[in-house]
């Protein structure tokens, strides 16, 4: 079946309204109660079979088409971030310190548009569509595992997910077969020294100085220990120490993230961190603890499904470039779905053509809302293509 462009265009106007509503009322990971209620109410009103409260605040809806075909799951994440919205728009966040700074509001709205579209064209739809509105993508351990444990992939033949992506111009479609997004691990180092008078440093153990040495020393892990042809990142995002100008800090906390694709690289990084932290703290006579939090696995696309997405996008004469892109060091818990079923995660460009859009997780982040139309159209076309496939043995 071809795509009914007029219906899609009308739905896009609604999607913009849904997205702006969500943007003004963002909710943090696993607290998306009003977001989930809005999603479930709409889906129920359109006649879909809806499950609420999946993995906490997730929603799963199922639509059985009128024609035979495979079962295709489409996933959107629904959570926002602890960031203060600094945009000057009428739809800026109304919640202090909370913001849809990753575009998950747009993911939700475009998937709602796709669900509504299918509810209008149920009889001519081949196979079954499962709509996964997943909570908590932004915080470990993520919402995907809980959704899968609750049966999100039961009977599902293939699964697809989109990320609207502001670094790419609006309408660009990009993905790649095989490893696509990195494993995002996190860590926390707590240094325990001995506080004291800043004028009498010899009577204290300065946790802050030890922490500062660590910040620098840890930079050598990737630059000196990892094979330059392998991909790895070690970023320290937070350092907290001290209470006053004239007080020696008795504790210092460092936290950050590690990105990698290969488990051997990740173990190497972890081991080098262990050594450097131990020896640096020893040198400074301070105690420490080192916590390593395993992140999502890497996002690894099924090769045939990535080919399908790029082929279908090309056939749609999408608004922008369609291309196979490089791996990127961001992570995604969509990885868990791909461990269970063939499928593909892909980017739809949502940024300005001149590349000046604010990056994801930035207080000035926004999307070109037309990207939601491209995303919904592509998701529908990919799902229809996959549903009609006879499938692989
Ligand atoms: Zn994000
Ligand atoms: Zn995201």
Short mmCIF file of C-alpha atoms and ligand atoms in Angstrom, two decimals:
data_model
loop_
_atom_site.label_atom_id
_atom_site.label_comp_id
_atom_site.label_asym_id
_atom_site.label_seq_id
_atom_site.Cartn_x
_atom_site.Cartn_y
_atom_site.Cartn_z
CA UNK A 1 0.00 0.00 0.00
CA UNK A 2 1.22 3.48 -0.74
CA UNK A 3 1.25 6.13 1.91
CA UNK A 4 -1.75 8.44 2.17
CA UNK A 5 0.13 11.71 2.17
CA UNK A 6 -2.88 13.91 2.92
CA UNK A 7 -3.69 11.98 6.07
CA UNK A 8 -0.08 12.12 7.12
CA UNK A 9 0.10 15.87 6.55
CA UNK A 10 -3.02 16.42 8.66
CA UNK A 11 -1.63 14.17 11.37
CA UNK A 12 1.60 16.12 11.36
CA UNK A 13 -0.26 19.23 12.52
CA UNK A 14 -1.57 17.21 15.45
CA UNK A 15 1.86 15.79 16.09
CA UNK A 16 3.24 19.31 16.42
CA UNK A 17 0.55 20.11 18.98
CA UNK A 18 1.24 16.88 20.94
CA UNK A 19 4.95 17.50 20.83
CA UNK A 20 4.61 21.08 22.07
CA UNK A 21 2.34 19.98 24.89
CA UNK A 22 4.90 17.36 25.95
CA UNK A 23 7.69 19.89 25.54
CA UNK A 24 5.95 22.29 27.93
CA UNK A 25 5.29 19.49 30.44
CA UNK A 26 8.41 17.31 30.47
CA UNK A 27 8.82 14.49 32.99
CA UNK A 28 12.02 12.84 34.16
CA UNK A 29 12.90 9.20 33.55
CA UNK A 30 10.47 6.71 35.15
CA UNK A 31 8.28 9.58 36.36
CA UNK A 32 6.45 10.01 33.04
CA UNK A 33 2.97 9.53 34.51
CA UNK A 34 1.12 12.37 32.77
CA UNK A 35 2.99 11.73 29.54
CA UNK A 36 2.00 8.05 29.66
CA UNK A 37 -1.61 8.89 30.48
CA UNK A 38 -1.82 11.22 27.49
CA UNK A 39 -0.33 8.57 25.20
CA UNK A 40 -2.57 5.77 26.47
CA UNK A 41 -5.74 7.90 26.37
CA UNK A 42 -5.13 8.84 22.74
CA UNK A 43 -4.33 5.26 21.69
CA UNK A 44 -7.41 3.93 23.43
CA UNK A 45 -9.59 6.57 21.82
CA UNK A 46 -8.33 5.36 18.43
CA UNK A 47 -9.36 1.80 19.23
CA UNK A 48 -5.97 0.21 19.84
CA UNK A 49 -5.46 -2.47 22.51
CA UNK A 50 -3.51 -0.62 25.19
CA UNK A 51 -1.45 -1.80 28.16
CA UNK A 52 -0.61 0.87 30.73
CA UNK A 53 2.02 0.84 33.46
CA UNK A 54 4.48 -1.36 31.58
CA UNK A 55 7.92 -1.26 33.23
CA UNK A 56 6.54 1.48 35.46
CA UNK A 57 5.36 4.23 33.15
CA UNK A 58 5.56 2.57 29.75
CA UNK A 59 2.69 2.02 27.34
CA UNK A 60 2.28 -0.75 24.76
CA UNK A 61 -0.41 -0.63 22.11
CA UNK A 62 -1.25 -3.22 19.51
CA UNK A 63 -3.09 -2.87 16.22
CA UNK A 64 -4.01 -5.86 14.10
CA UNK A 65 -4.22 -5.06 10.42
CA UNK A 66 -6.88 -6.43 8.11
CA UNK A 67 -4.39 -8.30 5.94
CA UNK A 68 -1.98 -11.10 6.77
CA UNK A 69 1.60 -10.15 7.55
CA UNK A 70 4.31 -10.11 10.14
CA UNK A 71 4.32 -8.36 13.51
CA UNK A 72 6.39 -5.21 13.58
CA UNK A 73 7.26 -3.24 16.72
CA UNK A 74 7.99 0.49 16.61
CA UNK A 75 9.52 2.15 19.64
CA UNK A 76 9.65 5.70 21.02
CA UNK A 77 11.25 6.81 24.29
CA UNK A 78 9.25 9.32 26.31
CA UNK A 79 11.48 10.77 29.06
CA UNK A 80 13.01 14.23 29.55
CA UNK A 81 16.26 15.41 31.16
CA UNK A 82 17.25 17.37 34.30
CA UNK A 83 18.21 20.48 32.31
CA UNK A 84 16.85 24.02 32.58
CA UNK A 85 15.19 25.04 29.30
CA UNK A 86 16.76 28.27 28.07
CA UNK A 87 14.94 28.56 24.75
CA UNK A 88 12.80 31.59 24.01
CA UNK A 89 9.74 29.96 22.49
CA UNK A 90 6.08 29.84 23.39
CA UNK A 91 6.42 26.09 23.96
CA UNK A 92 9.45 26.22 26.30
CA UNK A 93 9.33 23.91 29.33
CA UNK A 94 7.09 25.08 32.17
CA UNK A 95 8.83 22.75 34.64
CA UNK A 96 11.90 24.30 36.30
CA UNK A 97 15.03 22.23 35.74
CA UNK A 98 13.36 19.68 33.47
CA UNK A 99 13.46 19.75 29.69
CA UNK A 100 12.98 17.60 26.62
CA UNK A 101 16.56 18.22 25.52
CA UNK A 102 16.98 14.99 23.55
CA UNK A 103 13.88 15.13 21.33
CA UNK A 104 11.99 12.28 22.99
CA UNK A 105 8.89 14.49 22.88
CA UNK A 106 9.24 14.43 19.10
CA UNK A 107 9.77 10.65 19.12
CA UNK A 108 6.57 10.25 21.10
CA UNK A 109 4.56 12.59 18.88
CA UNK A 110 5.72 11.02 15.61
CA UNK A 111 4.95 7.52 16.88
CA UNK A 112 1.51 8.68 18.00
CA UNK A 113 1.01 10.05 14.49
CA UNK A 114 2.02 6.68 13.03
CA UNK A 115 -0.36 4.85 15.39
CA UNK A 116 -3.21 7.18 14.49
CA UNK A 117 -2.41 6.71 10.80
CA UNK A 118 -2.63 2.93 11.14
CA UNK A 119 -5.89 3.20 13.07
CA UNK A 120 -7.32 5.08 10.06
CA UNK A 121 -6.02 2.47 7.61
CA UNK A 122 -6.41 -0.71 9.59
CA UNK A 123 -8.14 -2.74 6.87
CA UNK A 124 -5.38 -2.22 4.32
CA UNK A 125 -2.61 -2.82 6.84
CA UNK A 126 -0.71 -6.09 6.51
CA UNK A 127 0.26 -7.76 9.76
CA UNK A 128 0.32 -6.39 13.27
CA UNK A 129 1.90 -3.22 14.62
CA UNK A 130 3.10 -2.98 18.19
CA UNK A 131 3.76 0.53 19.47
CA UNK A 132 6.26 0.71 22.30
CA UNK A 133 6.30 3.92 24.34
CA UNK A 134 9.24 3.31 26.61
CA UNK A 135 10.11 5.17 29.81
CA UNK A 136 13.53 6.01 31.15
CA UNK A 137 15.94 5.88 28.23
CA UNK A 138 18.17 8.54 29.78
CA UNK A 139 19.14 6.81 33.03
CA UNK A 140 20.72 3.42 33.64
CA UNK A 141 19.53 0.68 33.59
CA UNK A 142 17.02 2.17 31.13
CA UNK A 143 13.42 1.23 30.46
CA UNK A 144 13.96 -1.16 27.56
CA UNK A 145 14.82 -4.21 29.67
CA UNK A 146 11.67 -3.78 31.73
CA UNK A 147 9.57 -3.42 28.58
CA UNK A 148 11.06 -6.60 27.14
CA UNK A 149 10.56 -8.46 30.43
CA UNK A 150 6.92 -7.37 30.34
CA UNK A 151 6.48 -8.95 26.92
CA UNK A 152 7.08 -6.01 24.58
CA UNK A 153 8.63 -8.29 21.97
CA UNK A 154 6.32 -11.29 22.36
CA UNK A 155 5.34 -12.42 18.88
CA UNK A 156 7.31 -9.57 17.30
CA UNK A 157 9.26 -10.35 14.13
CA UNK A 158 11.25 -7.13 13.79
CA UNK A 159 11.70 -3.90 15.73
CA UNK A 160 12.58 -0.36 14.64
CA UNK A 161 13.34 2.87 16.42
CA UNK A 162 14.15 6.42 15.39
CA UNK A 163 16.21 9.14 16.97
CA UNK A 164 15.57 12.64 15.70
CA UNK A 165 19.07 14.02 15.38
CA UNK A 166 19.86 17.72 15.47
CA UNK A 167 23.47 17.50 14.19
CA UNK A 168 22.04 16.36 10.84
CA UNK A 169 19.97 18.65 8.58
CA UNK A 170 16.21 18.11 8.73
CA UNK A 171 15.17 15.12 6.66
CA UNK A 172 18.53 13.35 6.48
CA UNK A 173 18.20 9.61 7.06
CA UNK A 174 21.28 7.86 8.40
CA UNK A 175 22.14 4.53 9.93
CA UNK A 176 24.60 1.71 9.41
CA UNK A 177 24.62 -2.08 9.45
CA UNK A 178 26.34 -3.68 12.44
CA UNK A 179 27.76 -1.65 15.35
CA UNK A 180 26.17 1.80 15.30
CA UNK A 181 26.12 3.34 18.79
CA UNK A 182 28.50 2.78 21.69
CA UNK A 183 28.20 1.15 25.08
CA UNK A 184 27.84 4.02 27.59
CA UNK A 185 29.27 2.98 30.98
CA UNK A 186 29.40 5.36 33.93
CA UNK A 187 31.67 5.69 36.92
CA UNK A 188 31.98 7.47 40.22
CA UNK A 189 35.16 7.99 42.23
CA UNK A 190 34.90 9.15 45.82
CA UNK A 191 38.13 10.37 47.40
CA UNK A 192 38.25 10.59 51.18
CA UNK A 193 41.02 12.83 52.58
CA UNK A 194 41.20 14.83 55.75
CA UNK A 195 39.93 18.40 55.87
CA UNK A 196 41.60 21.23 57.67
CA UNK A 197 42.71 24.84 57.70
CA UNK A 198 43.80 26.04 54.26
CA UNK A 199 46.74 27.80 55.90
CA UNK A 200 47.97 24.55 57.48
CA UNK A 201 47.92 22.07 54.56
CA UNK A 202 50.57 19.86 56.15
CA UNK A 203 48.07 18.89 58.84
CA UNK A 204 45.43 17.78 56.29
CA UNK A 205 45.10 15.36 53.38
CA UNK A 206 43.83 17.35 50.45
CA UNK A 207 41.21 15.35 48.57
CA UNK A 208 40.81 18.10 45.99
CA UNK A 209 44.45 18.03 44.91
CA UNK A 210 44.31 14.25 44.60
CA UNK A 211 41.14 14.62 42.51
CA UNK A 212 42.77 17.21 40.26
CA UNK A 213 45.70 14.85 39.63
CA UNK A 214 43.23 12.12 38.79
CA UNK A 215 41.40 14.27 36.25
CA UNK A 216 44.65 14.75 34.38
CA UNK A 217 46.03 11.24 34.86
CA UNK A 218 42.86 9.59 33.59
CA UNK A 219 43.26 11.43 30.27
CA UNK A 220 46.08 9.05 29.47
CA UNK A 221 43.85 5.97 29.49
CA UNK A 222 42.45 6.54 26.01
CA UNK A 223 45.40 8.48 24.60
CA UNK A 224 48.16 6.11 25.82
CA UNK A 225 46.63 2.72 26.58
CA UNK A 226 43.91 2.13 23.99
CA UNK A 227 44.90 1.09 20.48
CA UNK A 228 44.47 4.27 18.37
CA UNK A 229 42.49 2.25 15.83
CA UNK A 230 39.90 1.30 18.46
CA UNK A 231 37.11 3.62 19.59
CA UNK A 232 36.94 4.74 23.21
CA UNK A 233 36.02 7.83 25.23
CA UNK A 234 36.62 8.63 28.87
CA UNK A 235 34.93 11.88 29.94
CA UNK A 236 34.75 13.27 33.45
CA UNK A 237 31.53 15.26 33.63
CA UNK A 238 31.43 16.26 37.26
CA UNK A 239 33.85 17.11 40.02
CA UNK A 240 32.64 18.17 43.43
CA UNK A 241 34.89 19.18 46.29
CA UNK A 242 35.30 21.82 48.94
CA UNK A 243 33.08 24.13 50.91
CA UNK A 244 35.00 27.40 51.32
CA UNK A 245 38.06 29.30 50.10
CA UNK A 246 39.97 28.79 53.32
CA UNK A 247 39.11 25.15 53.95
CA UNK A 248 40.94 22.10 52.65
CA UNK A 249 38.47 19.71 51.09
CA UNK A 250 38.13 16.45 52.93
CA UNK A 251 36.36 14.74 50.04
CA UNK A 252 36.26 14.93 46.29
CA UNK A 253 33.83 13.15 44.00
CA UNK A 254 34.46 12.63 40.30
CA UNK A 255 31.96 11.12 37.95
CA UNK A 256 31.85 10.52 34.26
CA UNK A 257 31.21 8.22 31.37
CA UNK A 258 33.13 5.70 29.29
CA UNK A 259 32.18 4.83 25.74
CA UNK A 260 33.34 1.84 23.77
CA UNK A 261 32.22 -0.78 21.27
CA UNK A 262 34.46 -3.72 22.04
CA UNK A 263 34.21 -5.48 25.44
CA UNK A 264 37.99 -5.96 25.44
CA UNK A 265 38.56 -2.23 25.08
CA UNK A 266 36.10 -1.57 27.84
CA UNK A 267 37.87 -4.00 30.19
CA UNK A 268 41.22 -2.43 29.33
CA UNK A 269 39.87 1.04 30.17
CA UNK A 270 38.37 -0.20 33.41
CA UNK A 271 41.61 -1.92 34.42
CA UNK A 272 43.77 1.12 33.63
CA UNK A 273 41.39 3.34 35.59
CA UNK A 274 41.68 0.97 38.54
CA UNK A 275 45.49 1.19 38.48
CA UNK A 276 45.66 4.96 38.03
CA UNK A 277 43.12 5.67 40.76
CA UNK A 278 44.82 3.31 43.22
CA UNK A 279 48.31 4.67 42.66
CA UNK A 280 47.30 8.33 42.55
CA UNK A 281 45.37 8.05 45.80
CA UNK A 282 48.24 6.17 47.39
CA UNK A 283 50.61 8.93 46.33
CA UNK A 284 48.41 11.51 48.03
CA UNK A 285 47.68 9.43 51.11
CA UNK A 286 43.92 9.46 50.61
CA UNK A 287 41.33 6.69 50.57
CA UNK A 288 38.92 6.14 47.72
CA UNK A 289 36.10 4.10 46.30
CA UNK A 290 35.61 3.43 42.60
CA UNK A 291 32.19 2.42 41.30
CA UNK A 292 31.75 1.30 37.72
CA UNK A 293 28.21 1.13 36.35
CA UNK A 294 27.73 -1.03 33.30
CA UNK A 295 25.78 0.77 30.61
CA UNK A 296 23.63 -0.36 27.75
CA UNK A 297 25.25 -2.72 25.28
CA UNK A 298 26.29 -1.25 21.93
CA UNK A 299 23.50 -0.72 19.40
CA UNK A 300 24.16 -3.31 16.71
CA UNK A 301 21.86 -3.13 13.70
CA UNK A 302 20.87 -6.20 11.76
CA UNK A 303 22.63 -5.77 8.40
CA UNK A 304 19.60 -6.68 6.29
CA UNK A 305 17.31 -4.43 8.33
CA UNK A 306 19.69 -1.47 8.06
CA UNK A 307 19.74 -2.06 4.30
CA UNK A 308 15.94 -2.11 4.34
CA UNK A 309 15.74 1.23 6.12
CA UNK A 310 18.19 2.91 3.73
CA UNK A 311 16.48 1.39 0.69
CA UNK A 312 12.97 2.36 1.81
CA UNK A 313 14.16 5.87 2.69
CA UNK A 314 15.67 6.25 -0.78
CA UNK A 315 12.49 5.01 -2.42
CA UNK A 316 10.47 7.58 -0.48
CA UNK A 317 12.49 10.37 -2.04
CA UNK A 318 13.03 11.65 1.46
CA UNK A 319 13.45 15.35 2.01
CA UNK A 320 17.14 14.99 2.70
CA UNK A 321 20.15 12.89 2.09
CA UNK A 322 19.96 9.14 2.75
CA UNK A 323 23.25 7.65 3.75
CA UNK A 324 25.21 5.11 5.70
CA UNK A 325 26.90 7.02 8.51
CA UNK A 326 29.83 6.42 10.81
CA UNK A 327 29.52 4.86 14.28
CA UNK A 328 28.79 7.37 17.03
CA UNK A 329 29.78 7.36 20.69
CA UNK A 330 26.33 8.14 22.09
CA UNK A 331 24.49 5.19 23.65
CA UNK A 332 20.90 3.95 23.47
CA UNK A 333 18.98 1.27 25.33
CA UNK A 334 17.35 0.36 22.02
CA UNK A 335 20.36 -1.97 21.98
CA UNK A 336 18.42 -4.43 24.17
CA UNK A 337 15.61 -4.82 21.63
CA UNK A 338 18.20 -5.51 18.94
CA UNK A 339 19.73 -8.25 21.04
CA UNK A 340 16.35 -10.00 20.99
CA UNK A 341 15.04 -9.38 17.48
CA UNK A 342 16.30 -8.30 14.06
CA UNK A 343 15.77 -4.62 13.54
CA UNK A 344 17.35 -1.25 13.02
CA UNK A 345 17.82 1.99 14.89
CA UNK A 346 18.22 5.02 12.68
CA UNK A 347 18.57 8.79 12.73
CA UNK A 348 16.27 11.27 11.09
CA UNK A 349 17.91 14.68 10.84
CA UNK A 350 16.11 17.38 12.82
CA UNK A 351 18.64 20.20 12.71
CA UNK A 352 19.32 23.32 10.71
CA UNK A 353 20.90 22.95 7.28
CA UNK A 354 23.86 25.13 8.31
CA UNK A 355 24.71 22.89 11.27
CA UNK A 356 24.14 25.61 13.90
CA UNK A 357 21.52 23.69 15.91
CA UNK A 358 22.20 23.27 19.62
CA UNK A 359 23.42 19.74 20.39
CA UNK A 360 21.36 17.13 22.23
CA UNK A 361 21.33 17.51 26.04
CA UNK A 362 21.91 21.29 25.69
CA UNK A 363 19.68 23.98 27.32
CA UNK A 364 19.06 25.50 23.89
CA UNK A 365 18.13 22.21 22.19
CA UNK A 366 15.19 22.20 19.80
CA UNK A 367 14.13 20.23 16.73
CA UNK A 368 12.88 21.21 13.33
CA UNK A 369 9.37 19.85 13.79
CA UNK A 370 9.08 18.90 10.12
CA UNK A 371 11.46 16.08 10.99
CA UNK A 372 8.56 14.37 12.79
CA UNK A 373 6.67 14.13 9.50
CA UNK A 374 9.68 12.58 7.78
CA UNK A 375 10.15 10.23 10.73
CA UNK A 376 6.51 9.07 10.84
CA UNK A 377 6.41 8.53 7.08
CA UNK A 378 9.63 6.55 7.11
CA UNK A 379 8.59 4.47 10.12
CA UNK A 380 5.30 3.55 8.44
CA UNK A 381 7.01 2.74 5.14
CA UNK A 382 9.67 0.61 6.84
CA UNK A 383 7.09 -1.23 8.94
CA UNK A 384 4.89 -1.92 5.90
CA UNK A 385 7.89 -3.14 3.92
CA UNK A 386 8.98 -5.42 6.76
CA UNK A 387 5.47 -6.69 7.47
CA UNK A 388 5.06 -7.85 3.87
CA UNK A 389 8.41 -9.56 3.85
CA UNK A 390 8.19 -13.33 3.89
CA UNK A 391 10.84 -13.23 6.54
CA UNK A 392 14.03 -15.17 7.01
CA UNK A 393 14.20 -18.70 8.28
ZN1 LIG B 1 19.54 11.73 25.32
ZN1 LIG B 2 17.72 10.38 23.19
#
